[in-house]
Amino acid sequence: MTPQELYRARLTSADQAVGAITAGMSVAMGMAVAEPPALLEALGRRIERDGIGDLKLWYFHSLEAAGKTVLRRELLDRVRPHCMFLSQVERALIRQDPSGTAYGPVEFVPVAFSGSPQLLAEHADLDVCITTVSPMDRHGWFTFGTSNDYTSTAARSARRLLVEVNPAMPRVFGDSLLHVSEVDAIVEHHAPLPEVATGQPSPEEQAIAAIIAGMIEDRACLQMGIGTLPAAVCSLLADRRDLGIHTELMTPALARLVECGAVTNQAKTTYRGRSVFTFAMGDAAFYDFLDDNPAFHSLPVDLVNDPRHISKNDNVISVNGTLQIDLGGACNSEHLLGRQYSGSGGQLDFVRGATASRGGKSIIACQSTAMGGKVSRIVPVLDGPVTTPRNDTHIVVTEYGWADLRGKSLHQRAEALIALAHPRFRDELANGLG
């Protein structure tokens, strides 16, 4: 059969496609922008109508499409969310849970982002994978679009693959191809992709961004986390030359550096001339810029986030945020107020990859306080798990300056970090040193 004949043979409705999902199955869902809204809506209807239960749903970082369908509170006696990185959707479910437990109805699965493909391929025993893909070309190839990450592995590990074809999903270059012969059911759904706004940086974030930008020289290779602070850093780099990008998350702020010519990727060792990423989130203009653009190169997360691969490039600058730092330099970047807030993601992988890079810098940044200045983010003891161990923390930045912790004793680290704390907390922190 030709690719077009295979496509027509496997084209069906969303309701028919999810009809193969039965009680007790394990289902992997494309993350973030790749959540397939038509398939998820049909699956939600099927759960309600037919009462199928004990569905194990595996995923990272959900958005509204899942929150309004399969992750509705009234379905969580039948759907067990096996979530590896919490978003606003899961945080709301946890807050509303009457039991008051740390995770509520969410089965939080601790795992590094880089470890998720292996976990799903070897331990989750996936029955079905559902995700959004870009339209098929004349040779029979879709692409995974904004979400290569674990999805490309899960798609080929699951016993059945259901794809939702959306013309708005960008067609991307790299190791992101999926042939129609690998697909069991195809659903067509034309809708705008979810847009994720960045927001405006606070004065403290602007000060931190200026400090970090001052550390980034020409020919550096960038990894930026999510949020207003990384975007603020990128906004200060338009005058740099021959920057590179090797990042798990591609954002509009990074794409603007490609567009203005600051990023050429010519100084990179791996994938020279191309900006490497594993998933992307942004706005419609950003998705349009990604589409059919050979300057961007999509790869699975177990390759993108492998510290050994990251460190092959020189002058890697990794910028990530945290929620708390203790006086030894250990970072809690995922647990807040006694509850899981997000997940470890790829932070430690890039901390280690950047530190191992020749001339590299791993930067952990945060405002000095939280809750409107009532709480110090620099603390004697962390309130949650260690996301980045003190052995790995390199450079810490707050609005009060920066400190390089490498080679410092615990006492020297404490002194350096106290100097980065808000002045109203410094005496209290110093008194605890003994």
PDB file of C-alpha atoms in Angstrom, residues 129-343:
ATOM      1  CA  CYS A 129       0.368   5.897  23.404  1.00  0.00           C
ATOM      2  CA  ILE A 130      -1.615   8.959  22.310  1.00  0.00           C
ATOM      3  CA  THR A 131      -0.064  12.157  20.997  1.00  0.00           C
ATOM      4  CA  THR A 132      -0.387  15.019  18.513  1.00  0.00           C
ATOM      5  CA  VAL A 133       1.795  14.960  15.399  1.00  0.00           C
ATOM      6  CA  SER A 134       2.402  17.227  12.410  1.00  0.00           C
ATOM      7  CA  PRO A 135       0.725  16.351   9.085  1.00  0.00           C
ATOM      8  CA  MET A 136       2.116  13.523   6.976  1.00  0.00           C
ATOM      9  CA  ASP A 137       4.337  14.396   4.016  1.00  0.00           C
ATOM     10  CA  ARG A 138       4.001  12.748   0.609  1.00  0.00           C
ATOM     11  CA  HIS A 139       6.482  10.044   1.620  1.00  0.00           C
ATOM     12  CA  GLY A 140       4.436   8.936   4.624  1.00  0.00           C
ATOM     13  CA  TRP A 141       6.283  10.688   7.443  1.00  0.00           C
ATOM     14  CA  PHE A 142       4.789  12.628  10.358  1.00  0.00           C
ATOM     15  CA  THR A 143       6.979  14.377  12.948  1.00  0.00           C
ATOM     16  CA  PHE A 144       6.558  14.558  16.712  1.00  0.00           C
ATOM     17  CA  GLY A 145       6.559  18.351  16.444  1.00  0.00           C
ATOM     18  CA  THR A 146       6.948  20.145  19.757  1.00  0.00           C
ATOM     19  CA  SER A 147       7.383  16.958  21.794  1.00  0.00           C
ATOM     20  CA  ASN A 148      10.086  14.456  20.992  1.00  0.00           C
ATOM     21  CA  ASP A 149      11.105  14.037  24.669  1.00  0.00           C
ATOM     22  CA  TYR A 150       9.867  10.622  25.918  1.00  0.00           C
ATOM     23  CA  THR A 151       7.025  10.517  23.398  1.00  0.00           C
ATOM     24  CA  SER A 152       9.062   9.185  20.491  1.00  0.00           C
ATOM     25  CA  THR A 153      10.144   6.241  22.665  1.00  0.00           C
ATOM     26  CA  ALA A 154       6.697   5.647  24.182  1.00  0.00           C
ATOM     27  CA  ALA A 155       5.122   5.682  20.709  1.00  0.00           C
ATOM     28  CA  ARG A 156       7.292   2.765  19.669  1.00  0.00           C
ATOM     29  CA  SER A 157       7.106   0.925  23.000  1.00  0.00           C
ATOM     30  CA  ALA A 158       3.328   0.859  23.350  1.00  0.00           C
ATOM     31  CA  ARG A 159       1.333  -1.966  21.824  1.00  0.00           C
ATOM     32  CA  ARG A 160      -0.913   0.541  20.062  1.00  0.00           C
ATOM     33  CA  LEU A 161      -0.239   4.084  18.803  1.00  0.00           C
ATOM     34  CA  LEU A 162      -3.027   6.619  18.244  1.00  0.00           C
ATOM     35  CA  VAL A 163      -2.033   9.948  16.673  1.00  0.00           C
ATOM     36  CA  GLU A 164      -3.952  13.169  16.321  1.00  0.00           C
ATOM     37  CA  VAL A 165      -2.898  15.049  13.197  1.00  0.00           C
ATOM     38  CA  ASN A 166      -3.041  18.811  13.627  1.00  0.00           C
ATOM     39  CA  PRO A 167      -1.951  21.149  10.793  1.00  0.00           C
ATOM     40  CA  ALA A 168      -0.951  23.690  13.458  1.00  0.00           C
ATOM     41  CA  MET A 169       1.727  21.339  14.840  1.00  0.00           C
ATOM     42  CA  PRO A 170       5.097  22.407  13.423  1.00  0.00           C
ATOM     43  CA  ARG A 171       7.016  19.996  11.252  1.00  0.00           C
ATOM     44  CA  VAL A 172      10.474  19.792  12.787  1.00  0.00           C
ATOM     45  CA  PHE A 173      13.854  18.516  11.688  1.00  0.00           C
ATOM     46  CA  GLY A 174      16.045  16.056  13.576  1.00  0.00           C
ATOM     47  CA  ASP A 175      15.315  12.593  14.929  1.00  0.00           C
ATOM     48  CA  SER A 176      11.582  13.250  15.040  1.00  0.00           C
ATOM     49  CA  LEU A 177      10.153  11.248  12.147  1.00  0.00           C
ATOM     50  CA  LEU A 178       7.264   8.811  12.518  1.00  0.00           C
ATOM     51  CA  HIS A 179       6.128   6.709   9.551  1.00  0.00           C
ATOM     52  CA  VAL A 180       2.470   6.051   8.870  1.00  0.00           C
ATOM     53  CA  SER A 181       3.170   2.316   8.924  1.00  0.00           C
ATOM     54  CA  GLU A 182       4.004   2.610  12.649  1.00  0.00           C
ATOM     55  CA  VAL A 183       0.593   4.081  13.491  1.00  0.00           C
ATOM     56  CA  ASP A 184      -2.512   2.086  14.410  1.00  0.00           C
ATOM     57  CA  ALA A 185      -5.136   4.863  14.235  1.00  0.00           C
ATOM     58  CA  ILE A 186      -5.167   8.398  12.860  1.00  0.00           C
ATOM     59  CA  VAL A 187      -7.523  11.174  13.956  1.00  0.00           C
ATOM     60  CA  GLU A 188      -7.609  14.572  12.262  1.00  0.00           C
ATOM     61  CA  HIS A 189      -8.201  17.630  14.416  1.00  0.00           C
ATOM     62  CA  HIS A 190      -7.462  21.199  13.356  1.00  0.00           C
ATOM     63  CA  ALA A 191      -7.187  23.544  16.341  1.00  0.00           C
ATOM     64  CA  PRO A 192      -4.753  26.221  17.555  1.00  0.00           C
ATOM     65  CA  LEU A 193      -1.951  24.824  19.683  1.00  0.00           C
ATOM     66  CA  PRO A 194      -1.879  25.772  23.368  1.00  0.00           C
ATOM     67  CA  GLU A 195       0.016  29.001  23.931  1.00  0.00           C
ATOM     68  CA  VAL A 196       2.150  29.456  27.033  1.00  0.00           C
ATOM     69  CA  ALA A 197       2.768  33.078  28.026  1.00  0.00           C
ATOM     70  CA  THR A 198       6.007  34.074  29.735  1.00  0.00           C
ATOM     71  CA  GLY A 199       4.922  37.175  31.651  1.00  0.00           C
ATOM     72  CA  GLN A 200       7.017  40.121  32.766  1.00  0.00           C
ATOM     73  CA  PRO A 201      10.066  39.755  35.039  1.00  0.00           C
ATOM     74  CA  SER A 202      10.019  41.313  38.484  1.00  0.00           C
ATOM     75  CA  PRO A 203      12.662  43.939  39.407  1.00  0.00           C
ATOM     76  CA  GLU A 204      14.510  41.206  41.311  1.00  0.00           C
ATOM     77  CA  GLU A 205      14.461  38.924  38.264  1.00  0.00           C
ATOM     78  CA  GLN A 206      15.715  41.753  36.080  1.00  0.00           C
ATOM     79  CA  ALA A 207      18.645  42.248  38.453  1.00  0.00           C
ATOM     80  CA  ILE A 208      19.406  38.506  38.437  1.00  0.00           C
ATOM     81  CA  ALA A 209      19.150  38.405  34.635  1.00  0.00           C
ATOM     82  CA  ALA A 210      21.686  41.223  34.316  1.00  0.00           C
ATOM     83  CA  ILE A 211      24.148  39.337  36.536  1.00  0.00           C
ATOM     84  CA  ILE A 212      23.752  36.126  34.556  1.00  0.00           C
ATOM     85  CA  ALA A 213      23.967  37.864  31.170  1.00  0.00           C
ATOM     86  CA  GLY A 214      27.282  39.343  32.292  1.00  0.00           C
ATOM     87  CA  MET A 215      28.655  35.802  32.611  1.00  0.00           C
ATOM     88  CA  ILE A 216      27.679  34.776  29.071  1.00  0.00           C
ATOM     89  CA  GLU A 217      30.318  35.487  26.465  1.00  0.00           C
ATOM     90  CA  ASP A 218      30.416  35.054  22.704  1.00  0.00           C
ATOM     91  CA  ARG A 219      30.403  31.403  21.533  1.00  0.00           C
ATOM     92  CA  ALA A 220      28.663  30.123  24.685  1.00  0.00           C
ATOM     93  CA  CYS A 221      26.221  27.202  24.327  1.00  0.00           C
ATOM     94  CA  LEU A 222      22.940  27.888  26.133  1.00  0.00           C
ATOM     95  CA  GLN A 223      20.464  25.839  28.119  1.00  0.00           C
ATOM     96  CA  MET A 224      17.609  27.845  29.609  1.00  0.00           C
ATOM     97  CA  GLY A 225      14.851  26.659  31.903  1.00  0.00           C
ATOM     98  CA  ILE A 226      11.252  27.754  31.906  1.00  0.00           C
ATOM     99  CA  GLY A 227       9.834  31.065  33.125  1.00  0.00           C
ATOM    100  CA  THR A 228      10.298  34.805  33.159  1.00  0.00           C
ATOM    101  CA  LEU A 229      13.878  34.793  34.446  1.00  0.00           C
ATOM    102  CA  PRO A 230      15.428  32.750  31.594  1.00  0.00           C
ATOM    103  CA  ALA A 231      13.457  34.863  29.122  1.00  0.00           C
ATOM    104  CA  ALA A 232      14.846  38.009  30.753  1.00  0.00           C
ATOM    105  CA  VAL A 233      18.393  36.648  30.416  1.00  0.00           C
ATOM    106  CA  CYS A 234      17.858  35.917  26.715  1.00  0.00           C
ATOM    107  CA  SER A 235      16.577  39.449  26.132  1.00  0.00           C
ATOM    108  CA  LEU A 236      20.027  40.777  27.135  1.00  0.00           C
ATOM    109  CA  LEU A 237      22.033  38.611  24.732  1.00  0.00           C
ATOM    110  CA  ALA A 238      21.112  40.027  21.323  1.00  0.00           C
ATOM    111  CA  ASP A 239      24.573  41.592  20.914  1.00  0.00           C
ATOM    112  CA  ARG A 240      26.470  38.302  21.450  1.00  0.00           C
ATOM    113  CA  ARG A 241      28.107  36.481  18.584  1.00  0.00           C
ATOM    114  CA  ASP A 242      28.065  32.808  17.594  1.00  0.00           C
ATOM    115  CA  LEU A 243      26.031  31.582  20.536  1.00  0.00           C
ATOM    116  CA  GLY A 244      24.816  27.997  20.476  1.00  0.00           C
ATOM    117  CA  ILE A 245      21.757  26.243  21.871  1.00  0.00           C
ATOM    118  CA  HIS A 246      21.552  22.767  23.401  1.00  0.00           C
ATOM    119  CA  THR A 247      18.490  22.815  25.666  1.00  0.00           C
ATOM    120  CA  GLU A 248      15.685  20.529  26.756  1.00  0.00           C
ATOM    121  CA  LEU A 249      13.079  23.294  26.332  1.00  0.00           C
ATOM    122  CA  MET A 250      12.954  25.532  23.272  1.00  0.00           C
ATOM    123  CA  THR A 251      11.227  28.844  23.971  1.00  0.00           C
ATOM    124  CA  PRO A 252      10.326  32.010  22.064  1.00  0.00           C
ATOM    125  CA  ALA A 253      13.102  33.836  23.936  1.00  0.00           C
ATOM    126  CA  LEU A 254      15.726  31.412  22.616  1.00  0.00           C
ATOM    127  CA  ALA A 255      14.168  31.440  19.141  1.00  0.00           C
ATOM    128  CA  ARG A 256      14.482  35.232  19.027  1.00  0.00           C
ATOM    129  CA  LEU A 257      18.242  34.843  19.505  1.00  0.00           C
ATOM    130  CA  VAL A 258      18.270  32.592  16.443  1.00  0.00           C
ATOM    131  CA  GLU A 259      16.151  35.049  14.494  1.00  0.00           C
ATOM    132  CA  CYS A 260      18.337  38.071  15.323  1.00  0.00           C
ATOM    133  CA  GLY A 261      21.567  36.264  14.464  1.00  0.00           C
ATOM    134  CA  ALA A 262      23.085  36.062  17.942  1.00  0.00           C
ATOM    135  CA  VAL A 263      22.773  32.260  17.768  1.00  0.00           C
ATOM    136  CA  THR A 264      24.595  30.610  14.867  1.00  0.00           C
ATOM    137  CA  ASN A 265      25.634  27.335  16.557  1.00  0.00           C
ATOM    138  CA  GLN A 266      28.928  27.517  14.669  1.00  0.00           C
ATOM    139  CA  ALA A 267      31.051  27.124  17.825  1.00  0.00           C
ATOM    140  CA  LYS A 268      29.347  23.893  18.898  1.00  0.00           C
ATOM    141  CA  THR A 269      30.981  20.487  18.714  1.00  0.00           C
ATOM    142  CA  THR A 270      27.742  18.521  18.303  1.00  0.00           C
ATOM    143  CA  TYR A 271      25.085  19.347  15.693  1.00  0.00           C
ATOM    144  CA  ARG A 272      26.976  22.405  14.487  1.00  0.00           C
ATOM    145  CA  GLY A 273      24.715  24.978  12.893  1.00  0.00           C
ATOM    146  CA  ARG A 274      21.570  23.657  14.590  1.00  0.00           C
ATOM    147  CA  SER A 275      19.750  24.500  17.822  1.00  0.00           C
ATOM    148  CA  VAL A 276      19.074  21.258  19.683  1.00  0.00           C
ATOM    149  CA  PHE A 277      15.965  20.742  21.827  1.00  0.00           C
ATOM    150  CA  THR A 278      13.648  17.971  22.994  1.00  0.00           C
ATOM    151  CA  PHE A 279      10.355  19.827  23.579  1.00  0.00           C
ATOM    152  CA  ALA A 280       8.982  23.300  22.903  1.00  0.00           C
ATOM    153  CA  MET A 281       6.358  25.643  24.314  1.00  0.00           C
ATOM    154  CA  GLY A 282       5.456  29.182  23.331  1.00  0.00           C
ATOM    155  CA  ASP A 283       3.038  31.165  21.190  1.00  0.00           C
ATOM    156  CA  ALA A 284       1.648  30.838  17.675  1.00  0.00           C
ATOM    157  CA  ALA A 285       4.389  32.959  16.092  1.00  0.00           C
ATOM    158  CA  PHE A 286       7.006  30.747  17.745  1.00  0.00           C
ATOM    159  CA  TYR A 287       5.391  27.546  16.460  1.00  0.00           C
ATOM    160  CA  ASP A 288       5.309  29.064  12.983  1.00  0.00           C
ATOM    161  CA  PHE A 289       9.035  29.892  13.254  1.00  0.00           C
ATOM    162  CA  LEU A 290       9.826  26.292  14.232  1.00  0.00           C
ATOM    163  CA  ASP A 291       7.843  24.870  11.326  1.00  0.00           C
ATOM    164  CA  ASP A 292      10.024  23.434   8.541  1.00  0.00           C
ATOM    165  CA  ASN A 293      13.048  25.350   9.912  1.00  0.00           C
ATOM    166  CA  PRO A 294      16.311  23.425   9.559  1.00  0.00           C
ATOM    167  CA  ALA A 295      17.979  25.689  12.146  1.00  0.00           C
ATOM    168  CA  PHE A 296      16.212  23.611  14.835  1.00  0.00           C
ATOM    169  CA  HIS A 297      17.010  19.969  15.574  1.00  0.00           C
ATOM    170  CA  SER A 298      14.700  17.803  17.697  1.00  0.00           C
ATOM    171  CA  LEU A 299      16.060  14.777  19.584  1.00  0.00           C
ATOM    172  CA  PRO A 300      14.793  12.370  22.281  1.00  0.00           C
ATOM    173  CA  VAL A 301      15.336  13.546  25.842  1.00  0.00           C
ATOM    174  CA  ASP A 302      17.604  10.662  26.823  1.00  0.00           C
ATOM    175  CA  LEU A 303      20.116  12.037  24.313  1.00  0.00           C
ATOM    176  CA  VAL A 304      19.547  15.785  24.751  1.00  0.00           C
ATOM    177  CA  ASN A 305      19.770  15.585  28.554  1.00  0.00           C
ATOM    178  CA  ASP A 306      22.638  13.109  28.780  1.00  0.00           C
ATOM    179  CA  PRO A 307      25.388  14.960  30.713  1.00  0.00           C
ATOM    180  CA  ARG A 308      28.037  13.128  28.703  1.00  0.00           C
ATOM    181  CA  HIS A 309      26.534  14.473  25.497  1.00  0.00           C
ATOM    182  CA  ILE A 310      25.922  17.979  26.873  1.00  0.00           C
ATOM    183  CA  SER A 311      29.549  18.313  27.967  1.00  0.00           C
ATOM    184  CA  LYS A 312      30.911  17.585  24.481  1.00  0.00           C
ATOM    185  CA  ASN A 313      30.214  21.245  23.724  1.00  0.00           C
ATOM    186  CA  ASP A 314      32.524  23.895  25.178  1.00  0.00           C
ATOM    187  CA  ASN A 315      31.311  26.848  27.257  1.00  0.00           C
ATOM    188  CA  VAL A 316      27.912  25.373  28.106  1.00  0.00           C
ATOM    189  CA  ILE A 317      25.899  27.823  30.221  1.00  0.00           C
ATOM    190  CA  SER A 318      23.027  26.163  32.060  1.00  0.00           C
ATOM    191  CA  VAL A 319      20.487  28.460  33.763  1.00  0.00           C
ATOM    192  CA  ASN A 320      17.853  26.931  36.039  1.00  0.00           C
ATOM    193  CA  GLY A 321      15.715  28.099  38.938  1.00  0.00           C
ATOM    194  CA  THR A 322      15.180  26.646  42.376  1.00  0.00           C
ATOM    195  CA  LEU A 323      12.804  27.039  45.319  1.00  0.00           C
ATOM    196  CA  GLN A 324      15.306  26.675  48.171  1.00  0.00           C
ATOM    197  CA  ILE A 325      19.059  26.479  48.732  1.00  0.00           C
ATOM    198  CA  ASP A 326      20.569  25.295  51.996  1.00  0.00           C
ATOM    199  CA  LEU A 327      23.777  26.665  53.433  1.00  0.00           C
ATOM    200  CA  GLY A 328      25.783  23.816  51.955  1.00  0.00           C
ATOM    201  CA  GLY A 329      24.501  24.517  48.439  1.00  0.00           C
ATOM    202  CA  ALA A 330      21.949  21.723  48.070  1.00  0.00           C
ATOM    203  CA  CYS A 331      18.871  22.787  46.089  1.00  0.00           C
ATOM    204  CA  ASN A 332      15.209  21.843  46.437  1.00  0.00           C
ATOM    205  CA  SER A 333      13.629  22.797  43.130  1.00  0.00           C
ATOM    206  CA  GLU A 334      10.423  20.752  43.273  1.00  0.00           C
ATOM    207  CA  HIS A 335       8.789  20.672  46.737  1.00  0.00           C
ATOM    208  CA  LEU A 336       6.921  23.565  48.366  1.00  0.00           C
ATOM    209  CA  LEU A 337       4.936  23.975  51.578  1.00  0.00           C
ATOM    210  CA  GLY A 338       5.014  20.262  52.321  1.00  0.00           C
ATOM    211  CA  ARG A 339       3.749  19.250  48.876  1.00  0.00           C
ATOM    212  CA  GLN A 340       5.213  18.243  45.557  1.00  0.00           C
ATOM    213  CA  TYR A 341       5.218  21.352  43.356  1.00  0.00           C
ATOM    214  CA  SER A 342       6.823  20.227  40.085  1.00  0.00           C
ATOM    215  CA  GLY A 343       9.523  17.571  39.584  1.00  0.00           C
TER     216      GLY A 343
END
